[in-house]
mmCIF file with all atom_site columns, C-alpha atoms in Angstrom:
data_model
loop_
_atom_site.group_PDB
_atom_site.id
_atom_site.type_symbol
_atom_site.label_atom_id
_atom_site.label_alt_id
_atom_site.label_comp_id
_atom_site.label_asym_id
_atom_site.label_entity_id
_atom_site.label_seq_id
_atom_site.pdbx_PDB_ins_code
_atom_site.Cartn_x
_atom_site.Cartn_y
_atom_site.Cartn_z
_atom_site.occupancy
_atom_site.B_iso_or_equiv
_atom_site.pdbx_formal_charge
_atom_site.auth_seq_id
_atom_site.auth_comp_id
_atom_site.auth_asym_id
_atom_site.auth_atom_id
_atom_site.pdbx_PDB_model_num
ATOM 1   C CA . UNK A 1 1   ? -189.291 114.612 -33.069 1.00 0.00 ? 1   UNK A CA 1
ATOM 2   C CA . UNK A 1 2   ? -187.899 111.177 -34.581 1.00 0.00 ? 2   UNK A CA 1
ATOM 3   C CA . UNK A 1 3   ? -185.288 111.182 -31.688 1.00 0.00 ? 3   UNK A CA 1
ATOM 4   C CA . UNK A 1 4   ? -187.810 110.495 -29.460 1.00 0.00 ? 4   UNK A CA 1
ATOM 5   C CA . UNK A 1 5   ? -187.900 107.283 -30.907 1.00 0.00 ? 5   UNK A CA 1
ATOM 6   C CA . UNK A 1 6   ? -184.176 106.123 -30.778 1.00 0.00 ? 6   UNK A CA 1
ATOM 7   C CA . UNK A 1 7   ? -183.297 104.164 -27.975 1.00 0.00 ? 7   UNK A CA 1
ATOM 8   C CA . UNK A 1 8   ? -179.557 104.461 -26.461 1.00 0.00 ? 8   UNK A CA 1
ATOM 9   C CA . UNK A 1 9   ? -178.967 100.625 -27.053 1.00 0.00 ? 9   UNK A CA 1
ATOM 10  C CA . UNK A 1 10  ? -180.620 98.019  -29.109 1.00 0.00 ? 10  UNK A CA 1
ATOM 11  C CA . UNK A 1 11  ? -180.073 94.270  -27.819 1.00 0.00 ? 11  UNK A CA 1
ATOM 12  C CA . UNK A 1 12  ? -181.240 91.153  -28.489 1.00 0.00 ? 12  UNK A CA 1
ATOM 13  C CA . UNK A 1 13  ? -182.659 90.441  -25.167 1.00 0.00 ? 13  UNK A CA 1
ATOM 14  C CA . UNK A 1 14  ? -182.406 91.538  -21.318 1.00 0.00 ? 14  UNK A CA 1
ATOM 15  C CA . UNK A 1 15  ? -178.809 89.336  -20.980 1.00 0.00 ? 15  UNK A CA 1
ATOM 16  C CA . UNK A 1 16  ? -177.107 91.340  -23.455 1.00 0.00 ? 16  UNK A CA 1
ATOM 17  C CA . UNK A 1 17  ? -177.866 94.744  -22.429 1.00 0.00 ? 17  UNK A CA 1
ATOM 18  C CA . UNK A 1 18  ? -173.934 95.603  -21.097 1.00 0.00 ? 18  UNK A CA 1
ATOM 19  C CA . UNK A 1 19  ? -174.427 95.912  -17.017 1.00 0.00 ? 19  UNK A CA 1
ATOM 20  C CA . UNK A 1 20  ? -170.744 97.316  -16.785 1.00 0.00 ? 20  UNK A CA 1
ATOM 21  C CA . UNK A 1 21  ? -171.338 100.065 -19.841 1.00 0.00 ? 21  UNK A CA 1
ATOM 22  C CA . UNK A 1 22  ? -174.578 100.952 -17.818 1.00 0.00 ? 22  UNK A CA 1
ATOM 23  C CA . UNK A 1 23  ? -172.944 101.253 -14.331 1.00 0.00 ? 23  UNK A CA 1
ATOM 24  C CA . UNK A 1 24  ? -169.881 103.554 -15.420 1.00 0.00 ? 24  UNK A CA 1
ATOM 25  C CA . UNK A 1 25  ? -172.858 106.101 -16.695 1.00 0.00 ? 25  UNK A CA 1
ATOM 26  C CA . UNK A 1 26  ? -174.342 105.655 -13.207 1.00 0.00 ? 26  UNK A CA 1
ATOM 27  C CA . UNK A 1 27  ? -177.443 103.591 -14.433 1.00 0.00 ? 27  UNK A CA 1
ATOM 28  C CA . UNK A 1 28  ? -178.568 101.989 -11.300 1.00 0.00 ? 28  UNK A CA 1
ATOM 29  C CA . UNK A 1 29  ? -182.267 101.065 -11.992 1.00 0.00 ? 29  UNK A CA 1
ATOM 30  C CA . UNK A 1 30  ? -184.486 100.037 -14.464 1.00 0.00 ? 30  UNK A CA 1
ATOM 31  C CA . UNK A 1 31  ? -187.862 100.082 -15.634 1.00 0.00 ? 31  UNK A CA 1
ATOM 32  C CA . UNK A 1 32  ? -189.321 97.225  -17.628 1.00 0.00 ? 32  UNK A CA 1
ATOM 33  C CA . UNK A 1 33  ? -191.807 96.520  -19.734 1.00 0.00 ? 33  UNK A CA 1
ATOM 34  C CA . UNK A 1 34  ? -193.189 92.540  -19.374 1.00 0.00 ? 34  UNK A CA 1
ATOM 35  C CA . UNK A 1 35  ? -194.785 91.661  -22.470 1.00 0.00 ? 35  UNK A CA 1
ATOM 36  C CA . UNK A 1 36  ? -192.195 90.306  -25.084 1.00 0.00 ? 36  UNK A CA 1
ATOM 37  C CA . UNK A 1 37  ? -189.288 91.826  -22.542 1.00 0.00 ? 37  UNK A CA 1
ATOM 38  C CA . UNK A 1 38  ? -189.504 89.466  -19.303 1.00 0.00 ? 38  UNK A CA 1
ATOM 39  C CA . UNK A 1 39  ? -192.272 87.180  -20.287 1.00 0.00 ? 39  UNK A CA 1
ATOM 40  C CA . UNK A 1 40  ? -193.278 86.259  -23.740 1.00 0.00 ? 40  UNK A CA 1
ATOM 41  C CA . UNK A 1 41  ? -196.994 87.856  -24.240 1.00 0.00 ? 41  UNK A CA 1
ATOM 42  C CA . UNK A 1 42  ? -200.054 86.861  -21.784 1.00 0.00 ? 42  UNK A CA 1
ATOM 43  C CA . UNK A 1 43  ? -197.847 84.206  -20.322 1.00 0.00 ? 43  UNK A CA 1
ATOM 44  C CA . UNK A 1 44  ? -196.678 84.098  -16.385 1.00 0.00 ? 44  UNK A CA 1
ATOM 45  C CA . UNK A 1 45  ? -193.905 81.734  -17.282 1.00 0.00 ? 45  UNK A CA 1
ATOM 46  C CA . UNK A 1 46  ? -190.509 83.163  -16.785 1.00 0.00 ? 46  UNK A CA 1
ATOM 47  C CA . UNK A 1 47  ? -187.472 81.524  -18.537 1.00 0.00 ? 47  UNK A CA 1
ATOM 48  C CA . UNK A 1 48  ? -184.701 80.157  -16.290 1.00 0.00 ? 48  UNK A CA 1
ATOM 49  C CA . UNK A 1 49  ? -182.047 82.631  -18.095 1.00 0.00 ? 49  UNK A CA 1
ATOM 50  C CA . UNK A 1 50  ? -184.476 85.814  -16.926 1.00 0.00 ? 50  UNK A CA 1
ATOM 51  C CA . UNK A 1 51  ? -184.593 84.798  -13.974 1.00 0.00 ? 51  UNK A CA 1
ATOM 52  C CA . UNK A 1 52  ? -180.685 84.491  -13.672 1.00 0.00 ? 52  UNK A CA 1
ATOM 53  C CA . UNK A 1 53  ? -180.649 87.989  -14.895 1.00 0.00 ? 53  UNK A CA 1
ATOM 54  C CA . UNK A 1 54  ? -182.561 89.098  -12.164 1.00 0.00 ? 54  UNK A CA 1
ATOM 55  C CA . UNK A 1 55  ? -180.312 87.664  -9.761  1.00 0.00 ? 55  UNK A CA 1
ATOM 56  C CA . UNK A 1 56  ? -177.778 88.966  -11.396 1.00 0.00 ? 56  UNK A CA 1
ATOM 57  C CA . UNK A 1 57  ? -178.699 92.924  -11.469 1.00 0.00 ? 57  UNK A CA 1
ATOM 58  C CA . UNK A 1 58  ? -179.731 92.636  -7.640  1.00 0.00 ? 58  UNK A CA 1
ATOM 59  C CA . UNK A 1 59  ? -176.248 91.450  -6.650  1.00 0.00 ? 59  UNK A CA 1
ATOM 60  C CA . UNK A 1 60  ? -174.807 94.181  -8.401  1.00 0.00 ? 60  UNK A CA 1
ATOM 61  C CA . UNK A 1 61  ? -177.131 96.567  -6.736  1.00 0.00 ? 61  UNK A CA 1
ATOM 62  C CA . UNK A 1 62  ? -179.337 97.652  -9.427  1.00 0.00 ? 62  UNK A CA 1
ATOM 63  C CA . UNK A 1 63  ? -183.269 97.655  -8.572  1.00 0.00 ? 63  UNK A CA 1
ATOM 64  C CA . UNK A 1 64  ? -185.884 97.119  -11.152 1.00 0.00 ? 64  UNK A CA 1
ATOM 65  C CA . UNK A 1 65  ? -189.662 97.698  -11.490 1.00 0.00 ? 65  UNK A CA 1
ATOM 66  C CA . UNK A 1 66  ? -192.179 96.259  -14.321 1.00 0.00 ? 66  UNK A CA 1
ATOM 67  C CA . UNK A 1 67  ? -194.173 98.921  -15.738 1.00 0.00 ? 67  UNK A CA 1
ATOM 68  C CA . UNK A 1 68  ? -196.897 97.804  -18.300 1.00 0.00 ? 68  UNK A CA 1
ATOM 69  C CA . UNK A 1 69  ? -200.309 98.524  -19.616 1.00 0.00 ? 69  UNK A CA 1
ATOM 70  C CA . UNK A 1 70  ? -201.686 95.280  -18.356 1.00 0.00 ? 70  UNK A CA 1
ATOM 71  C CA . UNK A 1 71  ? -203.946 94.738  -15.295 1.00 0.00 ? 71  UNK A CA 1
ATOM 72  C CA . UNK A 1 72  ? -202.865 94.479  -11.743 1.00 0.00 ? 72  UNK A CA 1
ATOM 73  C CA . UNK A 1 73  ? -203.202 90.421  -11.609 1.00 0.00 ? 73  UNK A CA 1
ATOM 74  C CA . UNK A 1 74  ? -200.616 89.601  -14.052 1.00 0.00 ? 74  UNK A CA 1
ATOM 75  C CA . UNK A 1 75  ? -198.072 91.684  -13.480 1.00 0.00 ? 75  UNK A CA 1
ATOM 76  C CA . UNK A 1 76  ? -198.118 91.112  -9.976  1.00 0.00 ? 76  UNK A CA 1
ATOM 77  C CA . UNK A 1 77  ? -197.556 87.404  -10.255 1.00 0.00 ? 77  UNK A CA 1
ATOM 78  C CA . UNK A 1 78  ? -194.118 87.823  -12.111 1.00 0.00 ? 78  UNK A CA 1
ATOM 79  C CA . UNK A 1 79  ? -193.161 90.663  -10.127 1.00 0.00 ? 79  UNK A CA 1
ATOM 80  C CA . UNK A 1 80  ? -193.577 88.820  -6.634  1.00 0.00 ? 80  UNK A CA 1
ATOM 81  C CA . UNK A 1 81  ? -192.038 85.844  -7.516  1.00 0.00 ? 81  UNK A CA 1
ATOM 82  C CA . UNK A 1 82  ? -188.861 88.334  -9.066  1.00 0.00 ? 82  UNK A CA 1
ATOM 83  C CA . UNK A 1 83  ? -189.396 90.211  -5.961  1.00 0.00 ? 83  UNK A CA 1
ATOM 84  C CA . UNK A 1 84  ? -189.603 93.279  -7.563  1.00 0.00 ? 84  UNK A CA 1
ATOM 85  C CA . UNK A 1 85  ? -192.199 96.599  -7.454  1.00 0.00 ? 85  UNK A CA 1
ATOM 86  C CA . UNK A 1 86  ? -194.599 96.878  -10.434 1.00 0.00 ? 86  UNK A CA 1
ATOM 87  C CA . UNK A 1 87  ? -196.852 99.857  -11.877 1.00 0.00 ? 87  UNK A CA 1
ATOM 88  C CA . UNK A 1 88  ? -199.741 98.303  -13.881 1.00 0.00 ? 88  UNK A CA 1
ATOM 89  C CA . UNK A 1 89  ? -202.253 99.962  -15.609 1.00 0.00 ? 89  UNK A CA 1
ATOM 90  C CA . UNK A 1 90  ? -199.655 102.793 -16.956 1.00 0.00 ? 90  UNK A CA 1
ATOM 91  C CA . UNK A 1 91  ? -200.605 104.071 -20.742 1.00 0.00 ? 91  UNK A CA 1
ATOM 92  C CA . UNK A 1 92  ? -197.540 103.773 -21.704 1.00 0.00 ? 92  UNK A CA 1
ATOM 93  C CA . UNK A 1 93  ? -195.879 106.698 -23.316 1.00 0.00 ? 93  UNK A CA 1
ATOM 94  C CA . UNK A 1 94  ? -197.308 109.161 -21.010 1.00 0.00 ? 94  UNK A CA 1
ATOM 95  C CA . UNK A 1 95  ? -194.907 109.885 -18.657 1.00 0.00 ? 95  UNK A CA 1
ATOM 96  C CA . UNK A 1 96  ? -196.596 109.837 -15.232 1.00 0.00 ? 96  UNK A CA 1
ATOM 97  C CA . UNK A 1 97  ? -196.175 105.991 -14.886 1.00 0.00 ? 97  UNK A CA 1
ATOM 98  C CA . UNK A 1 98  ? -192.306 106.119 -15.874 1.00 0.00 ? 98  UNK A CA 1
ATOM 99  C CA . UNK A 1 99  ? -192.088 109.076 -13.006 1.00 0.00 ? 99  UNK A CA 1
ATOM 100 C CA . UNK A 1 100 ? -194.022 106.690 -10.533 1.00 0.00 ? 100 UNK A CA 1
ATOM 101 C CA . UNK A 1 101 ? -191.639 103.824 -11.091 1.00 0.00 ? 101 UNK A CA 1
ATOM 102 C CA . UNK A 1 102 ? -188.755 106.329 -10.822 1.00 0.00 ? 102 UNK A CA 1
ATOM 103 C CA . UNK A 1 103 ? -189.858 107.222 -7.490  1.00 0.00 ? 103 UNK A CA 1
ATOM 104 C CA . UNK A 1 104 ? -191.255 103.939 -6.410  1.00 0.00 ? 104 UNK A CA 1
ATOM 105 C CA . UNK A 1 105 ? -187.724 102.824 -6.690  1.00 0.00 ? 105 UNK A CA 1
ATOM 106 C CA . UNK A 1 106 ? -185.862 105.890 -4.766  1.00 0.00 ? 106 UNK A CA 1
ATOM 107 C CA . UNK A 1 107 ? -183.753 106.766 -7.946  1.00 0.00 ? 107 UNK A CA 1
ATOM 108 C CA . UNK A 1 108 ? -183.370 109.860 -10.679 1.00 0.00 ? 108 UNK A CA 1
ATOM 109 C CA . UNK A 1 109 ? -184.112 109.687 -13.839 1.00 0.00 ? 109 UNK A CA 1
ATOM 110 C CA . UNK A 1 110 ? -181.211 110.444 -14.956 1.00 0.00 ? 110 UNK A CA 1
ATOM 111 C CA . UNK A 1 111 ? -179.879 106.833 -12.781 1.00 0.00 ? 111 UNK A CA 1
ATOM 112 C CA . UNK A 1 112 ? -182.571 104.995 -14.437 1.00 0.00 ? 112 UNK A CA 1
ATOM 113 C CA . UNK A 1 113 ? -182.794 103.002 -17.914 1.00 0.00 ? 113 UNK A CA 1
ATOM 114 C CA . UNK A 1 114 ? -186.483 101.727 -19.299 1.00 0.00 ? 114 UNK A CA 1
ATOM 115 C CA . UNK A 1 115 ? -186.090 98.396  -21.338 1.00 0.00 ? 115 UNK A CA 1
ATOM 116 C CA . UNK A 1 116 ? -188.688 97.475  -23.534 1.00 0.00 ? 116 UNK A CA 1
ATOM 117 C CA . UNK A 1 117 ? -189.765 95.586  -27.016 1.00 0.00 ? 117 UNK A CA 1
ATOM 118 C CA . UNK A 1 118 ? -191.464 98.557  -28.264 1.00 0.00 ? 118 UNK A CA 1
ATOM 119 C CA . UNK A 1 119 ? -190.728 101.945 -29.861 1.00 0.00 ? 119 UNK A CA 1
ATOM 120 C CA . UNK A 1 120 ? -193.558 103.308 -29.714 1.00 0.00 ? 120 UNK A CA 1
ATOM 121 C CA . UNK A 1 121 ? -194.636 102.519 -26.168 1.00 0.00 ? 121 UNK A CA 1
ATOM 122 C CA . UNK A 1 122 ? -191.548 102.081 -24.228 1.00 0.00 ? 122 UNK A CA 1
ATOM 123 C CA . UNK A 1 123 ? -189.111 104.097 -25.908 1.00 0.00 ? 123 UNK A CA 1
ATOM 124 C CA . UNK A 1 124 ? -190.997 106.696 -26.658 1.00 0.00 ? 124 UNK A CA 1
ATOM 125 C CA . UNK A 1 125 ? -192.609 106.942 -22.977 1.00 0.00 ? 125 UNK A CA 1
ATOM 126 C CA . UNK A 1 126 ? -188.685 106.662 -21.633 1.00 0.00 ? 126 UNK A CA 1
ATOM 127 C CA . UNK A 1 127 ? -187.222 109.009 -24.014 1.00 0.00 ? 127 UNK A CA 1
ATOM 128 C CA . UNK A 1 128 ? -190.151 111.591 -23.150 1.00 0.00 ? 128 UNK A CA 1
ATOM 129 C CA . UNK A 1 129 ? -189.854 111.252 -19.747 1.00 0.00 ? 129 UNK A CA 1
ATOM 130 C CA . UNK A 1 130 ? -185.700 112.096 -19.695 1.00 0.00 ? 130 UNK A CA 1
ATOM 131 C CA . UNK A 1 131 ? -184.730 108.141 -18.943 1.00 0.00 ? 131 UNK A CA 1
ATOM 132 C CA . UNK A 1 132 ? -182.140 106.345 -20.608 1.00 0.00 ? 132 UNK A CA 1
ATOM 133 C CA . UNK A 1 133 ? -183.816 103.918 -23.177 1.00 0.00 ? 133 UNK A CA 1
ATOM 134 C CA . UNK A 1 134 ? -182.577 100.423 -24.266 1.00 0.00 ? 134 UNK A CA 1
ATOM 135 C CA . UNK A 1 135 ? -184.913 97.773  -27.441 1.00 0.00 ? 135 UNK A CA 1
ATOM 136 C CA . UNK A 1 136 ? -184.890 94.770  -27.101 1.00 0.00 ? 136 UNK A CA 1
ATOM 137 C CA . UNK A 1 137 ? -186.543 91.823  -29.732 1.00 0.00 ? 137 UNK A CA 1
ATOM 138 C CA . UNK A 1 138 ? -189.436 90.988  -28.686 1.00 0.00 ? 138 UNK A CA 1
ATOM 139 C CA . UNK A 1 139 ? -188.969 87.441  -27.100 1.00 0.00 ? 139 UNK A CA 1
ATOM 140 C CA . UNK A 1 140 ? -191.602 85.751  -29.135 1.00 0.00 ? 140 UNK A CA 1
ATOM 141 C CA . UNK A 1 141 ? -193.838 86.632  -32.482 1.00 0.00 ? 141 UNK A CA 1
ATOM 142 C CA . UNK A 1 142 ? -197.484 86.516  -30.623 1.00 0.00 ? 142 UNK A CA 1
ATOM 143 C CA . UNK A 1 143 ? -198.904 89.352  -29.239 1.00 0.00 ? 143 UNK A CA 1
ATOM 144 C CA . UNK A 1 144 ? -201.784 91.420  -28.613 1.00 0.00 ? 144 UNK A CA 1
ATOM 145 C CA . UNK A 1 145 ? -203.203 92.786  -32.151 1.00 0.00 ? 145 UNK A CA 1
ATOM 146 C CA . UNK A 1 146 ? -202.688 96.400  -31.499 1.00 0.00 ? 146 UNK A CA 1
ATOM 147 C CA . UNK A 1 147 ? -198.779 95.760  -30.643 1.00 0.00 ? 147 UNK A CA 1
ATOM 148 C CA . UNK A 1 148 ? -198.924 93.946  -34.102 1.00 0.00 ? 148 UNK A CA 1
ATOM 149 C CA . UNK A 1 149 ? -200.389 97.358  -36.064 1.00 0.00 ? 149 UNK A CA 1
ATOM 150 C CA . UNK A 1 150 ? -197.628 99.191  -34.247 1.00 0.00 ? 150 UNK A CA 1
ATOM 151 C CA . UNK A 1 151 ? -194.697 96.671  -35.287 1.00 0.00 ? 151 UNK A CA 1
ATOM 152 C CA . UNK A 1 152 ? -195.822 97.292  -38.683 1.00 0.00 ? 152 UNK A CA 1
ATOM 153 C CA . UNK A 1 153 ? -194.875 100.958 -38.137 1.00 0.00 ? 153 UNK A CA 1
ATOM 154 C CA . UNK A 1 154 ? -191.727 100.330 -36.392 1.00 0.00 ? 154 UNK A CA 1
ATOM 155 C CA . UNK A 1 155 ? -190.228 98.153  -39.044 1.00 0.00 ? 155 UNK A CA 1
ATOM 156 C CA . UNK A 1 156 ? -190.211 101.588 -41.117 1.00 0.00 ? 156 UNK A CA 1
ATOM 157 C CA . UNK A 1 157 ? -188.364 103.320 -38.080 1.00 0.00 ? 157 UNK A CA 1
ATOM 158 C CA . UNK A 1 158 ? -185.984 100.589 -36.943 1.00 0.00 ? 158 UNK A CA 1
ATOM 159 C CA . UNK A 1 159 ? -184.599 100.438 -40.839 1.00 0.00 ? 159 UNK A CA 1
ATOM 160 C CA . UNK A 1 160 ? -183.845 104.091 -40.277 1.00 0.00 ? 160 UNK A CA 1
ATOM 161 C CA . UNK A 1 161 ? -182.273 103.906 -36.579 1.00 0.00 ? 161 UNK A CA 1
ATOM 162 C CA . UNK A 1 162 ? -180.709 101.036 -36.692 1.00 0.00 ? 162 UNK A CA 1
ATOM 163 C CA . UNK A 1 163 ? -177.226 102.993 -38.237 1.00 0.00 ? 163 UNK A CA 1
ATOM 164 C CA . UNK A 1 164 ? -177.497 105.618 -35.078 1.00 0.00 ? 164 UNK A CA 1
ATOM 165 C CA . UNK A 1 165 ? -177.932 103.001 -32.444 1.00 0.00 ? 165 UNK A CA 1
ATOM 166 C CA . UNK A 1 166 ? -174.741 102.159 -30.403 1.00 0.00 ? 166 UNK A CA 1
ATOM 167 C CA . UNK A 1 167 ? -174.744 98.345  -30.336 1.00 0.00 ? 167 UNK A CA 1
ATOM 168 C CA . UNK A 1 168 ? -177.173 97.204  -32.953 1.00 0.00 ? 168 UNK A CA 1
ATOM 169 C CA . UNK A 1 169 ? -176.173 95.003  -35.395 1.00 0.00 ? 169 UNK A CA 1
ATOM 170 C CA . UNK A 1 170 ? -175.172 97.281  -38.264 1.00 0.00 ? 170 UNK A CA 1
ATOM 171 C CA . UNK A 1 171 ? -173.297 98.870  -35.881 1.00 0.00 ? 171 UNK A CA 1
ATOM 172 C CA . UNK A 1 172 ? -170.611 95.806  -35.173 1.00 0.00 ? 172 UNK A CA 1
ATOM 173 C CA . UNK A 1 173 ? -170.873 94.698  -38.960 1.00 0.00 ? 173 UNK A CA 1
#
């Protein structure tokens, strides 16, 4: 059961997740979350680096869709101006949104990787559905009060991953 909760990779944020690792396991899409992974939480504004990163992934032929729990409006405004498809509204960790992005995107599962902030929500919902799942720190400390109740819980489950989890820190001390 607790594997269900260990992502493949744990990064800092969306620029270190290792593009060439990803492509020689035949990763070519991803699914991401938006709160605390693109965006910092409730905000539109999209850092210059993210944006880069975007860029970046396209050129190399990856595609990428947001998936998050939010409403439609929100979402969509990052996701146009990233030019990118987005699933809102999708309860994250059932699995029928992560299937929907799979498919909006034309890909497998087993070509796709789901980045999020979250354990509970995103890696759980990845891992569940078969994807390839990659942590990252959530960019900023303010969020919506229920993710805070669940980072309470994942502090307990990140001190026991973090020794299994190719790329965290413990693992290059």
């Amino acid at each position: 059961m607790l594997e269900l909760l260990y992502p493949r990779y744990y990064v800092d944020t969306l620029l270190d997740i290792p593009l060439d690792k990803l492509k020689a396991q035949n990763i070519e899409a991803f699914i991401l979350d938006l709160d605390n992974t693109i965006t910092e939480w409730n905000s539109n504004e999209l850092r210059c680096e993210v944006e880069e990163w975007f860029r970046r992934i396209k050129a190399e032929g990856f595609q990428a869709c947001i998936l998050s729990n939010n409403a439609e409006q929100r979402i969509k405004l990052v996701a146009d101006r990233l030019g990118i498809p987005f699933i809102h509204r999708a309860a994250k960790p059932r699995r029928g949104a992560f299937r929907r992005a799979v498919e909006v995107m034309g890909v497998r599962a087993d070509q796709t990787a789901v980045v999020g902030d979250q354990i509970f929500t995103d890696i759980l919902g990845g891992n569940r559905t078969g994807l390839f799942t990659i942590l990252v720190k959530p960019l900023a400390r303010r969020e919506f009060i229920g993710t805070k109740i669940n980072r309470t819980l994942e502090i307990f489950v990140l001190r026991h991953l973090l020794r299994r989890i190719p790329g965290s820190r413990s693992d290059n001390e």
